[in-house]
mmCIF file of C-alpha atoms in Angstrom:
data_model
loop_
_atom_site.group_PDB
_atom_site.id
_atom_site.type_symbol
_atom_site.label_atom_id
_atom_site.label_comp_id
_atom_site.label_asym_id
_atom_site.label_seq_id
_atom_site.Cartn_x
_atom_site.Cartn_y
_atom_site.Cartn_z
ATOM 1 C CA UNK A 183 0.246 -0.017 -0.138
ATOM 2 C CA UNK A 184 1.619 3.056 -0.813
ATOM 3 C CA UNK A 185 1.767 6.434 1.160
ATOM 4 C CA UNK A 186 -1.155 8.469 -0.213
ATOM 5 C CA UNK A 187 -3.304 4.719 0.168
ATOM 6 C CA UNK A 188 -2.499 4.741 3.508
ATOM 7 C CA UNK A 189 -3.008 8.990 3.775
ATOM 8 C CA UNK A 190 -6.344 8.546 2.414
ATOM 9 C CA UNK A 191 -7.895 5.865 3.453
ATOM 10 C CA UNK A 192 -6.994 7.137 7.117
ATOM 11 C CA UNK A 193 -8.454 10.784 6.312
ATOM 12 C CA UNK A 194 -11.762 8.669 5.639
ATOM 13 C CA UNK A 195 -12.365 6.432 7.899
ATOM 14 C CA UNK A 196 -11.663 9.435 10.741
ATOM 15 C CA UNK A 197 -14.449 11.307 9.152
ATOM 16 C CA UNK A 198 -16.448 9.174 8.436
ATOM 17 C CA UNK A 199 -16.150 8.228 12.255
ATOM 18 C CA UNK A 200 -16.530 11.261 13.891
ATOM 19 C CA UNK A 201 -19.453 11.810 10.761
ATOM 20 C CA UNK A 202 -21.253 9.126 12.008
ATOM 21 C CA UNK A 203 -20.543 10.154 15.767
ATOM 22 C CA UNK A 204 -22.053 14.773 14.514
ATOM 23 C CA UNK A 205 -23.103 14.974 12.196
ATOM 24 C CA UNK A 206 -22.755 17.670 9.821
ATOM 25 C CA UNK A 207 -21.383 20.178 12.660
ATOM 26 C CA UNK A 208 -18.312 18.233 11.561
ATOM 27 C CA UNK A 209 -17.981 18.582 8.789
ATOM 28 C CA UNK A 210 -18.651 21.936 8.046
ATOM 29 C CA UNK A 211 -16.658 23.027 11.721
ATOM 30 C CA UNK A 212 -13.606 21.176 10.498
ATOM 31 C CA UNK A 213 -13.257 20.828 6.680
ATOM 32 C CA UNK A 214 -16.295 23.868 5.146
ATOM 33 C CA UNK A 215 -15.435 25.915 7.729
ATOM 34 C CA UNK A 216 -12.254 27.649 6.209
ATOM 35 C CA UNK A 217 -13.324 28.522 2.868
ATOM 36 C CA UNK A 218 -16.067 30.733 3.846
ATOM 37 C CA UNK A 219 -14.285 31.891 6.792
ATOM 38 C CA UNK A 220 -12.851 36.014 7.224
ATOM 39 C CA UNK A 221 -11.426 37.893 9.493
ATOM 40 C CA UNK A 222 -11.375 41.523 8.698
ATOM 41 C CA UNK A 223 -10.055 42.326 11.961
ATOM 42 C CA UNK A 224 -7.584 40.545 13.222
ATOM 43 C CA UNK A 225 -5.579 40.029 10.445
ATOM 44 C CA UNK A 226 -2.453 41.301 8.786
ATOM 45 C CA UNK A 227 -3.103 39.862 5.068
ATOM 46 C CA UNK A 228 -1.987 42.548 2.906
ATOM 47 C CA UNK A 229 -5.667 41.912 1.625
ATOM 48 C CA UNK A 230 -7.070 42.683 5.084
ATOM 49 C CA UNK A 231 -8.250 46.601 4.272
ATOM 50 C CA UNK A 232 -9.523 46.365 0.945
ATOM 51 C CA UNK A 233 -11.805 43.310 2.027
ATOM 52 C CA UNK A 234 -13.029 45.365 5.579
ATOM 53 C CA UNK A 235 -14.143 47.944 3.213
ATOM 54 C CA UNK A 236 -15.905 45.693 0.848
ATOM 55 C CA UNK A 237 -17.362 43.476 3.469
ATOM 56 C CA UNK A 238 -20.687 44.840 2.565
ATOM 57 C CA UNK A 239 -20.791 44.418 -0.944
ATOM 58 C CA UNK A 240 -20.443 40.249 -1.425
ATOM 59 C CA UNK A 241 -19.404 40.977 -5.338
ATOM 60 C CA UNK A 242 -16.721 43.611 -4.645
ATOM 61 C CA UNK A 243 -15.588 40.616 -1.575
ATOM 62 C CA UNK A 244 -15.546 38.238 -4.438
ATOM 63 C CA UNK A 245 -13.855 39.080 -6.837
ATOM 64 C CA UNK A 246 -11.318 40.271 -3.707
ATOM 65 C CA UNK A 247 -10.845 37.725 -3.034
ATOM 66 C CA UNK A 248 -10.862 35.626 -6.483
ATOM 67 C CA UNK A 249 -8.179 38.207 -7.212
ATOM 68 C CA UNK A 250 -6.179 37.593 -4.115
ATOM 69 C CA UNK A 251 -6.530 33.183 -4.581
ATOM 70 C CA UNK A 252 -4.734 33.075 -8.251
ATOM 71 C CA UNK A 253 -1.281 35.120 -7.872
ATOM 72 C CA UNK A 254 -1.263 33.121 -4.337
ATOM 73 C CA UNK A 255 -2.169 29.615 -6.182
ATOM 74 C CA UNK A 256 0.613 30.257 -9.650
ATOM 75 C CA UNK A 257 3.330 31.522 -7.190
ATOM 76 C CA UNK A 258 2.845 28.191 -4.795
ATOM 77 C CA UNK A 259 2.765 26.240 -8.181
ATOM 78 C CA UNK A 260 5.788 27.947 -9.936
ATOM 79 C CA UNK A 261 7.187 27.375 -7.139
ATOM 80 C CA UNK A 262 6.577 23.797 -6.407
ATOM 81 C CA UNK A 263 8.187 23.319 -10.153
ATOM 82 C CA UNK A 264 11.250 26.113 -9.818
ATOM 83 C CA UNK A 265 12.327 24.574 -6.693
ATOM 84 C CA UNK A 266 11.359 20.764 -6.544
ATOM 85 C CA UNK A 267 14.654 18.971 -6.283
ATOM 86 C CA UNK A 268 15.268 20.569 -2.490
ATOM 87 C CA UNK A 269 11.865 19.951 -0.724
ATOM 88 C CA UNK A 270 13.459 21.417 2.348
ATOM 89 C CA UNK A 271 13.724 24.969 0.833
ATOM 90 C CA UNK A 272 10.738 23.941 -1.378
ATOM 91 C CA UNK A 273 9.128 23.194 1.720
ATOM 92 C CA UNK A 274 9.936 26.291 3.384
ATOM 93 C CA UNK A 275 9.111 29.150 0.227
ATOM 94 C CA UNK A 276 5.997 27.487 -0.935
ATOM 95 C CA UNK A 277 4.616 27.434 2.475
ATOM 96 C CA UNK A 278 5.830 30.738 3.665
ATOM 97 C CA UNK A 279 4.483 32.000 -0.696
ATOM 98 C CA UNK A 280 0.843 30.401 1.155
ATOM 99 C CA UNK A 281 0.721 32.180 4.181
ATOM 100 C CA UNK A 282 2.447 35.901 2.176
ATOM 101 C CA UNK A 283 -0.454 35.902 0.497
ATOM 102 C CA UNK A 284 -2.979 34.501 2.190
ATOM 103 C CA UNK A 285 -6.520 36.784 3.033
ATOM 104 C CA UNK A 286 -6.400 35.824 6.426
ATOM 105 C CA UNK A 287 -2.949 35.815 8.348
ATOM 106 C CA UNK A 288 -3.047 35.886 11.820
ATOM 107 C CA UNK A 289 -0.518 35.526 14.181
ATOM 108 C CA UNK A 290 0.259 32.203 14.698
ATOM 109 C CA UNK A 291 -0.263 31.113 10.772
ATOM 110 C CA UNK A 292 3.895 32.473 11.127
ATOM 111 C CA UNK A 293 4.984 29.509 13.045
ATOM 112 C CA UNK A 294 3.782 27.161 9.718
ATOM 113 C CA UNK A 295 6.732 28.902 8.011
ATOM 114 C CA UNK A 296 9.215 28.777 11.281
ATOM 115 C CA UNK A 297 9.309 26.058 12.423
ATOM 116 C CA UNK A 298 10.440 25.111 8.313
ATOM 117 C CA UNK A 299 13.589 27.129 8.442
ATOM 118 C CA UNK A 300 15.558 24.857 10.553
ATOM 119 C CA UNK A 301 14.613 22.583 7.947
ATOM 120 C CA UNK A 302 15.986 24.058 4.548
ATOM 121 C CA UNK A 303 18.981 25.126 7.121
ATOM 122 C CA UNK A 304 21.412 23.554 5.000
ATOM 123 C CA UNK A 305 20.185 25.159 2.347
ATOM 124 C CA UNK A 306 19.448 28.902 3.320
ATOM 125 C CA UNK A 307 22.857 31.066 4.323
ATOM 126 C CA UNK A 308 21.615 34.373 5.654
ATOM 127 C CA UNK A 309 24.378 36.571 6.745
ATOM 128 C CA UNK A 310 24.288 39.646 8.672
ATOM 129 C CA UNK A 311 26.746 42.533 7.743
ATOM 130 C CA UNK A 312 25.882 44.326 11.341
ATOM 131 C CA UNK A 313 25.393 47.732 11.981
ATOM 132 C CA UNK A 314 25.368 49.894 15.123
ATOM 133 C CA UNK A 315 20.814 50.488 14.608
ATOM 134 C CA UNK A 316 20.905 46.119 14.666
ATOM 135 C CA UNK A 317 18.126 44.997 17.215
ATOM 136 C CA UNK A 318 15.816 41.905 16.073
ATOM 137 C CA UNK A 319 13.079 43.678 15.966
ATOM 138 C CA UNK A 320 15.125 45.848 12.670
ATOM 139 C CA UNK A 321 15.473 42.327 10.606
ATOM 140 C CA UNK A 322 12.605 43.429 8.547
ATOM 141 C CA UNK A 323 14.364 47.336 7.820
ATOM 142 C CA UNK A 324 18.000 45.603 6.908
ATOM 143 C CA UNK A 325 16.993 43.073 4.640
ATOM 144 C CA UNK A 326 14.711 45.764 2.768
ATOM 145 C CA UNK A 327 17.819 47.995 2.976
ATOM 146 C CA UNK A 328 19.908 45.486 1.781
ATOM 147 C CA UNK A 329 22.241 44.670 4.436
ATOM 148 C CA UNK A 330 20.950 41.769 5.336
ATOM 149 C CA UNK A 331 21.286 38.934 2.491
ATOM 150 C CA UNK A 332 19.846 35.518 1.430
ATOM 151 C CA UNK A 333 21.401 32.870 -0.752
ATOM 152 C CA UNK A 334 20.735 29.915 -1.605
ATOM 153 C CA UNK A 335 24.050 27.601 -1.414
#
């Protein structure tokens, strides 16, 4: 039996078991909720403000969500093809892209890609040029200014 068959079998057995116990409420709250979820207030997404302003207009929200999803899926697909030979780095960069371009980003989403950094550490080499004002809170500013460079080994 292949890994895919084992994974699918265990998934459907678990879903079937809990469906028998809890009915459609289980399906809606465990699987379908994330499709329709929208959290426009507690959100780090680049799309949060546009979605917040358009919250009352269903058509605009649909267009914004579709407009956010298309670049996200294209980028993930391209990165998967581009870096498929280096799986740890591919996992890191595709997960990072998924989180960054998601329509809903909350604090716990950052753990999704941060836990992959040690796995991809052999591929990613981060070198720091230390200046007097370097503090951990300035990491993103230094990255933007080019004082930190990320290179692939």
